[in-house]
mmCIF file of C-alpha atoms and ligand atoms in Angstrom:
data_model
loop_
_atom_site.group_PDB
_atom_site.id
_atom_site.type_symbol
_atom_site.label_atom_id
_atom_site.label_comp_id
_atom_site.label_asym_id
_atom_site.label_seq_id
_atom_site.Cartn_x
_atom_site.Cartn_y
_atom_site.Cartn_z
ATOM 1 C CA MET A 17 -31.037 21.740 -9.751
ATOM 2 C CA LYS A 18 -27.298 21.785 -9.022
ATOM 3 C CA PHE A 19 -25.972 18.408 -9.027
ATOM 4 C CA GLU A 20 -25.151 18.950 -5.330
ATOM 5 C CA SER A 21 -28.599 18.333 -4.493
ATOM 6 C CA LEU A 22 -28.963 15.356 -6.217
ATOM 7 C CA VAL A 23 -25.871 13.463 -5.166
ATOM 8 C CA ASN A 24 -25.640 10.955 -2.260
ATOM 9 C CA PRO A 25 -24.581 13.325 0.520
ATOM 10 C CA VAL A 26 -21.483 11.428 1.727
ATOM 11 C CA VAL A 27 -20.304 12.622 -1.343
ATOM 12 C CA LEU A 28 -20.105 16.432 -0.695
ATOM 13 C CA THR A 29 -18.077 15.423 2.441
ATOM 14 C CA GLN A 30 -15.508 13.323 0.829
ATOM 15 C CA PRO A 31 -12.092 13.806 1.313
ATOM 16 C CA VAL A 32 -9.847 13.816 -2.076
ATOM 17 C CA TYR A 33 -6.908 11.452 -2.108
ATOM 18 C CA GLU A 34 -3.640 13.281 -2.831
ATOM 19 C CA PRO A 35 -1.645 11.040 -5.018
ATOM 20 C CA GLY A 36 2.361 11.973 -5.761
ATOM 21 C CA LYS A 37 2.308 13.903 -9.172
ATOM 22 C CA PRO A 38 3.492 12.325 -11.953
ATOM 23 C CA ILE A 39 6.830 13.565 -13.308
ATOM 24 C CA GLU A 40 5.531 14.779 -16.388
ATOM 25 C CA TYR A 41 3.361 17.252 -14.771
ATOM 26 C CA VAL A 42 5.893 18.398 -11.869
ATOM 27 C CA ALA A 43 8.468 19.327 -15.121
ATOM 28 C CA ARG A 44 5.804 21.137 -17.111
ATOM 29 C CA GLU A 45 4.491 23.121 -13.517
ATOM 30 C CA LEU A 46 8.357 24.032 -13.013
ATOM 31 C CA GLY A 47 10.132 23.706 -16.299
ATOM 32 C CA LEU A 48 12.301 21.092 -15.689
ATOM 33 C CA ASP A 49 13.092 18.359 -17.770
ATOM 34 C CA PRO A 50 11.827 15.512 -16.831
ATOM 35 C CA ALA A 51 14.786 13.520 -17.777
ATOM 36 C CA GLY A 52 16.267 15.054 -14.447
ATOM 37 C CA ILE A 53 13.547 14.308 -12.475
ATOM 38 C CA ILE A 54 13.408 11.503 -9.826
ATOM 39 C CA LYS A 55 10.097 10.278 -7.719
ATOM 40 C CA LEU A 56 10.580 8.869 -4.716
ATOM 41 C CA ALA A 57 6.989 10.116 -3.587
ATOM 42 C CA SER A 58 5.154 6.606 -4.288
ATOM 43 C CA ASN A 59 7.070 3.962 -2.752
ATOM 44 C CA GLU A 60 7.765 2.824 -6.687
ATOM 45 C CA ASN A 61 10.327 0.031 -7.932
ATOM 46 C CA PRO A 62 13.307 2.060 -8.668
ATOM 47 C CA PHE A 63 14.233 -0.919 -10.894
ATOM 48 C CA GLY A 64 10.946 -0.941 -12.644
ATOM 49 C CA PRO A 65 9.191 -4.033 -13.311
ATOM 50 C CA SER A 66 10.957 -7.249 -13.861
ATOM 51 C CA PRO A 67 12.293 -8.291 -17.378
ATOM 52 C CA ARG A 68 10.028 -11.417 -17.263
ATOM 53 C CA ALA A 69 6.991 -9.298 -16.447
ATOM 54 C CA LEU A 70 7.752 -6.798 -18.953
ATOM 55 C CA ALA A 71 8.119 -9.484 -21.567
ATOM 56 C CA ALA A 72 4.958 -11.246 -20.744
ATOM 57 C CA ALA A 73 3.089 -8.088 -20.366
ATOM 58 C CA ARG A 74 4.225 -7.475 -24.404
ATOM 59 C CA GLN A 75 3.096 -10.597 -25.149
ATOM 60 C CA ALA A 76 -0.337 -10.120 -23.941
ATOM 61 C CA LEU A 77 -0.933 -6.787 -25.008
ATOM 62 C CA THR A 78 -1.061 -8.668 -28.695
ATOM 63 C CA GLN A 79 -4.772 -10.300 -27.868
ATOM 64 C CA GLY A 80 -5.593 -6.897 -26.693
ATOM 65 C CA GLU A 81 -9.089 -6.985 -28.458
ATOM 66 C CA LEU A 82 -10.104 -9.797 -26.075
ATOM 67 C CA TYR A 83 -11.492 -9.927 -22.420
ATOM 68 C CA PRO A 84 -9.537 -10.916 -19.745
ATOM 69 C CA ASP A 85 -10.158 -13.691 -17.456
ATOM 70 C CA GLY A 86 -12.293 -12.521 -15.139
ATOM 71 C CA GLY A 87 -11.463 -14.836 -12.476
ATOM 72 C CA CYS A 88 -7.909 -14.244 -13.043
ATOM 73 C CA PHE A 89 -7.685 -18.299 -12.808
ATOM 74 C CA ALA A 90 -3.818 -18.861 -13.866
ATOM 75 C CA LEU A 91 -2.578 -15.921 -11.477
ATOM 76 C CA ARG A 92 -4.824 -17.653 -8.552
ATOM 77 C CA GLN A 93 -3.717 -21.202 -9.482
ATOM 78 C CA LYS A 94 -0.093 -20.059 -8.797
ATOM 79 C CA LEU A 95 -0.665 -18.030 -5.856
ATOM 80 C CA ALA A 96 -2.460 -20.956 -4.197
ATOM 81 C CA GLU A 97 0.405 -23.384 -5.071
ATOM 82 C CA ILE A 98 3.264 -20.827 -3.851
ATOM 83 C CA LYS A 99 1.029 -20.045 -0.647
ATOM 84 C CA GLY A 100 -0.223 -23.817 0.640
ATOM 85 C CA LEU A 101 -3.850 -22.299 -0.040
ATOM 86 C CA GLY A 102 -6.673 -23.041 -2.205
ATOM 87 C CA ALA A 103 -7.477 -21.052 -5.083
ATOM 88 C CA ASP A 104 -10.617 -20.396 -3.963
ATOM 89 C CA GLN A 105 -9.045 -18.843 -1.282
ATOM 90 C CA PHE A 106 -7.544 -15.825 -3.041
ATOM 91 C CA ILE A 107 -9.328 -12.802 -4.938
ATOM 92 C CA VAL A 108 -7.505 -10.667 -7.240
ATOM 93 C CA GLY A 109 -7.956 -6.782 -7.576
ATOM 94 C CA ASN A 110 -7.403 -3.928 -9.609
ATOM 95 C CA GLY A 111 -4.750 -3.074 -7.321
ATOM 96 C CA SER A 112 -4.814 -3.960 -3.643
ATOM 97 C CA ASN A 113 -7.016 -0.707 -3.673
ATOM 98 C CA GLU A 114 -9.922 -2.289 -5.265
ATOM 99 C CA ILE A 115 -10.400 -5.062 -2.458
ATOM 100 C CA ILE A 116 -10.275 -2.328 -0.230
ATOM 101 C CA GLU A 117 -13.505 -1.095 -1.838
ATOM 102 C CA LEU A 118 -15.061 -4.663 -1.997
ATOM 103 C CA LEU A 119 -14.564 -5.028 1.748
ATOM 104 C CA GLY A 120 -16.883 -1.972 2.035
ATOM 105 C CA HIS A 121 -19.113 -2.898 -0.563
ATOM 106 C CA ALA A 122 -19.612 -6.326 0.922
ATOM 107 C CA LEU A 123 -19.589 -5.303 4.707
ATOM 108 C CA LEU A 124 -20.142 -1.923 5.442
ATOM 109 C CA ARG A 125 -23.083 0.130 5.877
ATOM 110 C CA PRO A 126 -24.140 3.794 7.810
ATOM 111 C CA GLY A 127 -23.423 3.999 10.886
ATOM 112 C CA ASP A 128 -20.772 0.542 11.028
ATOM 113 C CA GLU A 129 -17.546 1.491 12.453
ATOM 114 C CA VAL A 130 -14.010 0.939 11.048
ATOM 115 C CA VAL A 131 -11.196 1.074 13.222
ATOM 116 C CA MET A 132 -7.728 1.967 12.112
ATOM 117 C CA ALA A 133 -4.599 3.678 12.697
ATOM 118 C CA ALA A 134 -3.464 6.994 12.313
ATOM 119 C CA PRO A 135 -1.381 7.620 10.388
ATOM 120 C CA ALA A 136 -1.882 4.681 8.397
ATOM 121 C CA PHE A 137 -2.890 4.489 4.237
ATOM 122 C CA VAL A 138 -5.539 6.947 4.057
ATOM 123 C CA VAL A 139 -7.678 4.599 1.933
ATOM 124 C CA TYR A 140 -9.111 2.988 4.537
ATOM 125 C CA LYS A 141 -10.562 6.030 5.584
ATOM 126 C CA LEU A 142 -11.956 7.040 2.194
ATOM 127 C CA VAL A 143 -13.375 3.962 1.452
ATOM 128 C CA THR A 144 -14.849 3.750 5.113
ATOM 129 C CA LEU A 145 -16.646 7.486 4.917
ATOM 130 C CA VAL A 146 -17.735 6.914 1.055
ATOM 131 C CA PHE A 147 -19.848 4.170 2.373
ATOM 132 C CA GLY A 148 -21.320 6.028 5.293
ATOM 133 C CA ALA A 149 -19.366 4.586 7.923
ATOM 134 C CA THR A 150 -17.118 5.959 10.538
ATOM 135 C CA ALA A 151 -13.476 5.815 10.844
ATOM 136 C CA ILE A 152 -12.575 4.948 14.397
ATOM 137 C CA GLU A 153 -8.678 6.336 14.202
ATOM 138 C CA VAL A 154 -6.543 4.790 17.357
ATOM 139 C CA PRO A 155 -3.117 6.781 17.030
ATOM 140 C CA LEU A 156 0.119 5.112 16.474
ATOM 141 C CA VAL A 157 2.614 4.719 19.648
ATOM 142 C CA ASN A 158 6.392 5.121 18.673
ATOM 143 C CA TYR A 159 5.030 5.609 15.120
ATOM 144 C CA ARG A 160 3.922 2.178 15.144
ATOM 145 C CA HIS A 161 0.292 0.336 15.594
ATOM 146 C CA ASP A 162 -0.743 -0.178 18.998
ATOM 147 C CA LEU A 163 -2.583 -3.693 18.830
ATOM 148 C CA ARG A 164 -3.915 -2.829 22.267
ATOM 149 C CA HIS A 165 -5.327 0.120 21.899
ATOM 150 C CA LEU A 166 -6.644 -0.968 18.297
ATOM 151 C CA ALA A 167 -8.485 -4.079 19.947
ATOM 152 C CA ALA A 168 -9.931 -1.393 22.526
ATOM 153 C CA ALA A 169 -11.552 0.708 19.949
ATOM 154 C CA ILE A 170 -13.501 -2.389 18.749
ATOM 155 C CA THR A 171 -17.120 -1.976 19.834
ATOM 156 C CA PRO A 172 -20.405 -3.582 18.894
ATOM 157 C CA ARG A 173 -20.556 -1.856 15.671
ATOM 158 C CA THR A 174 -17.499 -2.441 14.726
ATOM 159 C CA ARG A 175 -17.450 -4.438 11.185
ATOM 160 C CA LEU A 176 -13.482 -4.357 10.108
ATOM 161 C CA VAL A 177 -10.377 -3.284 11.445
ATOM 162 C CA TYR A 178 -7.776 -2.458 9.318
ATOM 163 C CA VAL A 179 -3.811 -3.631 10.226
ATOM 164 C CA CYS A 180 -1.190 -2.247 8.134
ATOM 165 C CA SER A 181 2.091 -3.594 9.005
ATOM 166 C CA PRO A 182 4.725 -2.383 7.967
ATOM 167 C CA ASN A 183 2.745 0.609 8.130
ATOM 168 C CA ASN A 184 2.650 3.132 5.319
ATOM 169 C CA PRO A 185 3.526 6.131 5.956
ATOM 170 C CA THR A 186 5.768 5.005 9.159
ATOM 171 C CA GLY A 187 7.674 2.025 8.050
ATOM 172 C CA THR A 188 7.154 0.219 11.181
ATOM 173 C CA ALA A 189 6.049 -3.569 11.701
ATOM 174 C CA ASN A 190 4.629 -5.578 13.945
ATOM 175 C CA SER A 191 5.604 -8.914 14.910
ATOM 176 C CA GLU A 192 4.363 -12.321 13.815
ATOM 177 C CA ALA A 193 3.558 -12.869 17.447
ATOM 178 C CA ASP A 194 1.570 -9.894 18.211
ATOM 179 C CA LEU A 195 -0.605 -9.960 14.957
ATOM 180 C CA LEU A 196 -1.461 -13.796 15.330
ATOM 181 C CA SER A 197 -2.544 -13.145 18.924
ATOM 182 C CA PHE A 198 -4.364 -9.721 17.983
ATOM 183 C CA ALA A 199 -6.293 -11.407 15.232
ATOM 184 C CA ARG A 200 -7.357 -14.586 17.749
ATOM 185 C CA ALA A 201 -8.591 -12.610 20.178
ATOM 186 C CA VAL A 202 -10.618 -10.384 18.081
ATOM 187 C CA PRO A 203 -14.742 -10.658 18.289
ATOM 188 C CA ASP A 204 -16.573 -12.888 15.998
ATOM 189 C CA HIS A 205 -18.493 -9.699 14.395
ATOM 190 C CA VAL A 206 -15.224 -8.581 13.468
ATOM 191 C CA VAL A 207 -13.257 -8.539 10.435
ATOM 192 C CA VAL A 208 -9.629 -7.911 10.032
ATOM 193 C CA VAL A 209 -7.743 -6.839 7.548
ATOM 194 C CA PHE A 210 -4.028 -7.528 7.189
ATOM 195 C CA ASP A 211 -2.625 -4.749 4.592
ATOM 196 C CA GLU A 212 0.788 -6.550 3.460
ATOM 197 C CA ALA A 213 1.353 -4.207 0.776
ATOM 198 C CA TYR A 214 5.253 -4.041 2.205
ATOM 199 C CA ALA A 215 5.582 -7.507 3.755
ATOM 200 C CA ASP A 216 7.614 -8.362 0.658
ATOM 201 C CA TYR A 217 10.443 -6.298 2.144
ATOM 202 C CA VAL A 218 10.755 -8.211 5.394
ATOM 203 C CA GLU A 219 12.608 -11.270 5.679
ATOM 204 C CA PRO A 220 11.108 -13.155 6.888
ATOM 205 C CA ALA A 221 7.618 -11.849 6.936
ATOM 206 C CA PRO A 222 5.183 -12.456 9.433
ATOM 207 C CA ASP A 223 3.488 -15.648 8.317
ATOM 208 C CA LEU A 224 -0.685 -15.203 9.065
ATOM 209 C CA ARG A 225 -1.730 -18.034 7.531
ATOM 210 C CA PRO A 226 -2.398 -20.069 10.245
ATOM 211 C CA LEU A 227 -5.247 -17.541 11.054
ATOM 212 C CA ILE A 228 -6.671 -18.473 7.549
ATOM 213 C CA ARG A 229 -6.498 -22.313 8.075
ATOM 214 C CA GLU A 230 -8.250 -21.799 11.917
ATOM 215 C CA GLY A 231 -11.027 -20.251 9.790
ATOM 216 C CA ARG A 232 -10.985 -16.814 11.522
ATOM 217 C CA LYS A 233 -12.524 -13.655 9.667
ATOM 218 C CA VAL A 234 -9.201 -12.690 8.752
ATOM 219 C CA VAL A 235 -8.201 -11.079 4.640
ATOM 220 C CA CYS A 236 -4.467 -10.505 3.902
ATOM 221 C CA LEU A 237 -3.905 -8.255 1.162
ATOM 222 C CA ARG A 238 -1.036 -8.025 -0.977
ATOM 223 C CA THR A 239 -0.172 -5.878 -3.955
ATOM 224 C CA PHE A 240 2.313 -6.501 -7.372
ATOM 225 C CA SER A 241 2.518 -2.756 -6.928
ATOM 226 C CA LYS A 242 5.525 -2.302 -5.219
ATOM 227 C CA ILE A 243 8.369 -5.294 -5.069
ATOM 228 C CA TYR A 244 7.069 -6.329 -8.421
ATOM 229 C CA GLY A 245 7.550 -2.820 -9.479
ATOM 230 C CA LEU A 246 3.806 -2.880 -11.700
ATOM 231 C CA ALA A 247 1.820 -0.267 -10.245
ATOM 232 C CA SER A 248 1.063 1.306 -13.556
ATOM 233 C CA LEU A 249 -0.697 -2.331 -14.205
ATOM 234 C CA ARG A 250 -2.716 -1.877 -11.087
ATOM 235 C CA VAL A 251 -2.661 -5.723 -9.716
ATOM 236 C CA GLY A 252 -3.297 -6.992 -6.052
ATOM 237 C CA TYR A 253 -5.236 -9.710 -4.259
ATOM 238 C CA GLY A 254 -6.541 -10.557 -1.213
ATOM 239 C CA TYR A 255 -6.390 -14.407 0.771
ATOM 240 C CA ALA A 256 -8.648 -15.305 3.200
ATOM 241 C CA GLY A 257 -11.171 -18.180 3.853
ATOM 242 C CA ALA A 258 -13.175 -19.277 0.831
ATOM 243 C CA ASP A 259 -16.656 -18.007 2.379
ATOM 244 C CA ILE A 260 -15.106 -14.015 2.544
ATOM 245 C CA ILE A 261 -13.514 -14.697 -1.064
ATOM 246 C CA ALA A 262 -16.815 -15.990 -2.413
ATOM 247 C CA LEU A 263 -18.745 -12.978 -1.192
ATOM 248 C CA LEU A 264 -15.748 -9.995 -2.450
ATOM 249 C CA ASN A 265 -16.712 -11.941 -5.860
ATOM 250 C CA ARG A 266 -19.888 -11.344 -5.596
ATOM 251 C CA VAL A 267 -19.506 -7.089 -5.729
ATOM 252 C CA ARG A 268 -16.513 -6.935 -8.119
ATOM 253 C CA GLN A 269 -17.163 -5.849 -11.816
ATOM 254 C CA PRO A 270 -16.752 -9.304 -13.903
ATOM 255 C CA PHE A 271 -13.431 -8.288 -15.613
ATOM 256 C CA ASN A 272 -12.103 -6.053 -12.804
ATOM 257 C CA VAL A 273 -8.469 -7.012 -13.604
ATOM 258 C CA ASN A 274 -6.925 -6.504 -17.348
ATOM 259 C CA ALA A 275 -5.022 -9.301 -18.916
ATOM 260 C CA ILE A 276 -1.849 -7.563 -19.187
ATOM 261 C CA GLY A 277 -1.555 -7.337 -15.376
ATOM 262 C CA GLN A 278 -2.428 -10.298 -15.081
ATOM 263 C CA ALA A 279 0.094 -11.832 -17.421
ATOM 264 C CA ALA A 280 2.839 -9.516 -16.034
ATOM 265 C CA ALA A 281 2.209 -10.241 -12.312
ATOM 266 C CA LEU A 282 2.083 -14.270 -13.381
ATOM 267 C CA ALA A 283 5.519 -14.047 -14.797
ATOM 268 C CA ALA A 284 6.918 -11.433 -12.027
ATOM 269 C CA LEU A 285 6.456 -14.896 -9.217
ATOM 270 C CA ASP A 286 8.943 -16.729 -10.925
ATOM 271 C CA ASP A 287 11.440 -14.299 -11.094
ATOM 272 C CA ARG A 288 12.535 -14.627 -7.700
ATOM 273 C CA GLU A 289 16.196 -13.322 -8.646
ATOM 274 C CA PHE A 290 14.645 -9.997 -9.384
ATOM 275 C CA THR A 291 12.388 -9.982 -6.011
ATOM 276 C CA GLU A 292 15.879 -10.834 -4.131
ATOM 277 C CA LYS A 293 17.713 -8.244 -5.722
ATOM 278 C CA CYS A 294 15.166 -5.227 -4.941
ATOM 279 C CA VAL A 295 15.042 -6.707 -1.342
ATOM 280 C CA ARG A 296 19.247 -6.417 -1.026
ATOM 281 C CA GLU A 297 19.385 -3.035 -2.789
ATOM 282 C CA ASN A 298 16.506 -1.845 -0.581
ATOM 283 C CA SER A 299 17.918 -2.573 2.877
ATOM 284 C CA ALA A 300 21.420 -1.226 1.636
ATOM 285 C CA GLY A 301 19.481 1.994 0.544
ATOM 286 C CA LEU A 302 17.848 2.151 3.994
ATOM 287 C CA GLN A 303 21.013 2.095 5.471
ATOM 288 C CA GLN A 304 22.475 4.749 2.997
ATOM 289 C CA LEU A 305 19.506 7.164 3.609
ATOM 290 C CA GLU A 306 19.435 6.440 7.428
ATOM 291 C CA ALA A 307 23.157 7.590 7.408
ATOM 292 C CA GLY A 308 22.741 10.380 5.434
ATOM 293 C CA PHE A 309 20.007 11.637 7.749
ATOM 294 C CA ARG A 310 21.810 11.048 10.899
ATOM 295 C CA ALA A 311 25.228 12.679 9.008
ATOM 296 C CA LEU A 312 22.352 16.184 8.412
ATOM 297 C CA GLY A 313 21.099 15.474 11.729
ATOM 298 C CA ARG A 314 17.773 14.888 10.929
ATOM 299 C CA GLU A 315 15.550 12.230 13.247
ATOM 300 C CA PHE A 316 14.162 9.465 11.014
ATOM 301 C CA VAL A 317 11.725 6.475 12.025
ATOM 302 C CA PRO A 318 13.648 3.273 11.594
ATOM 303 C CA SER A 319 12.158 1.642 8.329
ATOM 304 C CA VAL A 320 11.696 -2.382 7.545
ATOM 305 C CA ALA A 321 9.753 -1.198 4.203
ATOM 306 C CA ASN A 322 11.132 0.798 0.699
ATOM 307 C CA PHE A 323 10.516 3.944 2.167
ATOM 308 C CA ILE A 324 11.380 6.252 5.615
ATOM 309 C CA MET A 325 10.199 9.828 7.214
ATOM 310 C CA VAL A 326 12.778 11.472 8.179
ATOM 311 C CA LYS A 327 12.228 15.175 10.201
ATOM 312 C CA VAL A 328 12.828 18.086 8.378
ATOM 313 C CA GLY A 329 11.110 21.001 10.505
ATOM 314 C CA ASP A 330 8.729 22.785 7.739
ATOM 315 C CA GLY A 331 7.932 19.779 5.615
ATOM 316 C CA ALA A 332 6.021 21.988 2.842
ATOM 317 C CA ARG A 333 8.755 24.639 2.304
ATOM 318 C CA VAL A 334 11.418 21.720 2.208
ATOM 319 C CA PHE A 335 8.943 19.549 -0.011
ATOM 320 C CA ASP A 336 8.780 22.665 -2.297
ATOM 321 C CA ALA A 337 12.691 23.081 -2.656
ATOM 322 C CA LEU A 338 13.220 19.300 -3.407
ATOM 323 C CA GLN A 339 10.718 19.646 -5.738
ATOM 324 C CA ARG A 340 12.127 22.824 -7.356
ATOM 325 C CA ARG A 341 15.501 20.803 -7.860
ATOM 326 C CA GLY A 342 13.505 17.767 -9.406
ATOM 327 C CA VAL A 343 13.472 15.727 -6.743
ATOM 328 C CA ILE A 344 9.558 14.656 -5.429
ATOM 329 C CA VAL A 345 8.923 13.363 -2.335
ATOM 330 C CA ARG A 346 6.171 13.111 0.183
ATOM 331 C CA PRO A 347 4.996 15.663 2.532
ATOM 332 C CA MET A 348 3.521 14.248 5.059
ATOM 333 C CA LYS A 349 0.626 17.258 6.598
ATOM 334 C CA SER A 350 -2.162 15.291 5.343
ATOM 335 C CA TYR A 351 -1.323 12.766 7.709
ATOM 336 C CA GLY A 352 -0.905 15.275 10.578
ATOM 337 C CA MET A 353 2.717 15.106 10.507
ATOM 338 C CA PRO A 354 3.798 18.762 9.284
ATOM 339 C CA GLU A 355 7.237 18.366 10.087
ATOM 340 C CA TRP A 356 8.183 15.032 8.084
ATOM 341 C CA LEU A 357 8.603 13.926 4.274
ATOM 342 C CA ARG A 358 8.347 10.238 3.256
ATOM 343 C CA ILE A 359 10.901 9.168 1.179
ATOM 344 C CA THR A 360 10.960 6.056 -1.325
ATOM 345 C CA VAL A 361 14.076 4.552 -1.070
ATOM 346 C CA GLY A 362 15.327 4.444 -4.807
ATOM 347 C CA SER A 363 18.369 3.061 -6.435
ATOM 348 C CA ARG A 364 22.263 3.927 -4.631
ATOM 349 C CA ALA A 365 22.249 6.438 -7.244
ATOM 350 C CA GLN A 366 18.868 8.163 -6.544
ATOM 351 C CA ASN A 367 19.444 8.081 -2.557
ATOM 352 C CA ASP A 368 22.867 9.919 -3.236
ATOM 353 C CA ARG A 369 21.095 12.703 -5.394
ATOM 354 C CA LEU A 370 18.327 13.499 -2.889
ATOM 355 C CA LEU A 371 20.701 13.415 -0.040
ATOM 356 C CA ALA A 372 22.373 15.976 -1.890
ATOM 357 C CA GLU A 373 19.690 17.732 -2.607
ATOM 358 C CA LEU A 374 18.323 17.617 0.703
ATOM 359 C CA LYS A 375 21.150 18.359 2.016
ATOM 360 C CA THR A 376 20.477 22.314 -0.166
ATOM 361 C CA ALA A 377 17.108 22.443 0.664
ATOM 362 C CA LEU A 378 17.524 22.420 4.461
ATOM 363 C CA GLY A 379 20.222 25.241 4.135
HETATM 364 C C1 PLP B 414 0.597 1.165 -1.762
HETATM 365 C C2 PLP B 414 -0.024 0.183 -1.181
HETATM 366 C C3 PLP B 414 -1.065 -0.637 -1.452
HETATM 367 C C4 PLP B 414 -1.403 -1.026 -2.963
HETATM 368 O O1 PLP B 414 -2.135 -0.065 -3.552
HETATM 369 P P1 PLP B 414 -2.469 -1.028 -5.016
HETATM 370 O O2 PLP B 414 -4.076 -0.791 -5.468
HETATM 371 O O3 PLP B 414 -2.334 -2.471 -5.288
HETATM 372 O O4 PLP B 414 -1.457 -0.314 -5.442
HETATM 373 C C5 PLP B 414 -1.637 -0.950 -0.283
HETATM 374 N N1 PLP B 414 -1.596 -0.946 0.617
HETATM 375 C C6 PLP B 414 -0.949 0.125 1.190
HETATM 376 C C7 PLP B 414 -0.885 0.680 2.866
HETATM 377 C C8 PLP B 414 0.200 0.580 0.506
HETATM 378 O O5 PLP B 414 0.844 1.536 0.963
#
């Protein structure tokens, strides 16, 4: 008997996530020196982790023989203090991606519908499909979530609505007032998930805590992978009403977040100087890239995140040409935008290099 006849049938039709290729991999494939390659493909922080987070991670490694605190007590306590919510209103995940999966475990059955924008973060759709639920994709308008169209796509079968602001891959955001009124108008059988992975780059970021205090069915997601520079350690969190958090805790693994990540995340929250620097550098980098794209006569989508989309014509060809020159970016074909690239904002020097190589690649 073949394995194919044994597996859950959704596995056979499940699309596969295509991550940005690691530097070492590209170096080996193309015969390049890894030291000369820059990766601007996955919205990672060009300034690395904060030095304080690094020191805490090193220290935690010395107790690597011990299981981590499965409840992430210290980290939830700290987040609760910072956000003025209760520690029981937080859940920490192996990246915020894990919390997207936990939402699937807790809420989705075959036949349910999940409303999301298109293009948006592809993990919403992947998790929806793996639980046998149906993804209802609502096109962006002007590269931005159209909250009215999202609301109109809700049916009695809808369980979840994902709103990603700033949106990946377009870098556009919705206003606080619009997000709040959207969530307040959603029917009672629907959970709204606000993915705030890039909210740390927006100043001031929309404050969605009133929705939680009002007892609405809302889950907000944050990550340590972007502005905190800890993508490798896999730490993200959700905040919501204590009732939803308790249900999500039932479906997670007992030790889902490793101790090194917990320690690094805790220390990272204390290094405001570092995150403030990252925000400043990112705004300067966005301006630098926008000026560069203008000089090249290329359309771009003004972004408030740490990445930006630029229209280059044959995206696959330009992606390939850039990669051969040691600059890894993200082609947008799988997002249905084959003429575009998504480029992570790098350091000033990396942005200069990207713009120079892009000029050459465009010919
Ligand atoms: C990067 C990103 C995340 C973060 O994922 P982690 O699992 O925390 O690394 C979440 N949502 C979006 C939209 C992202 O782009």
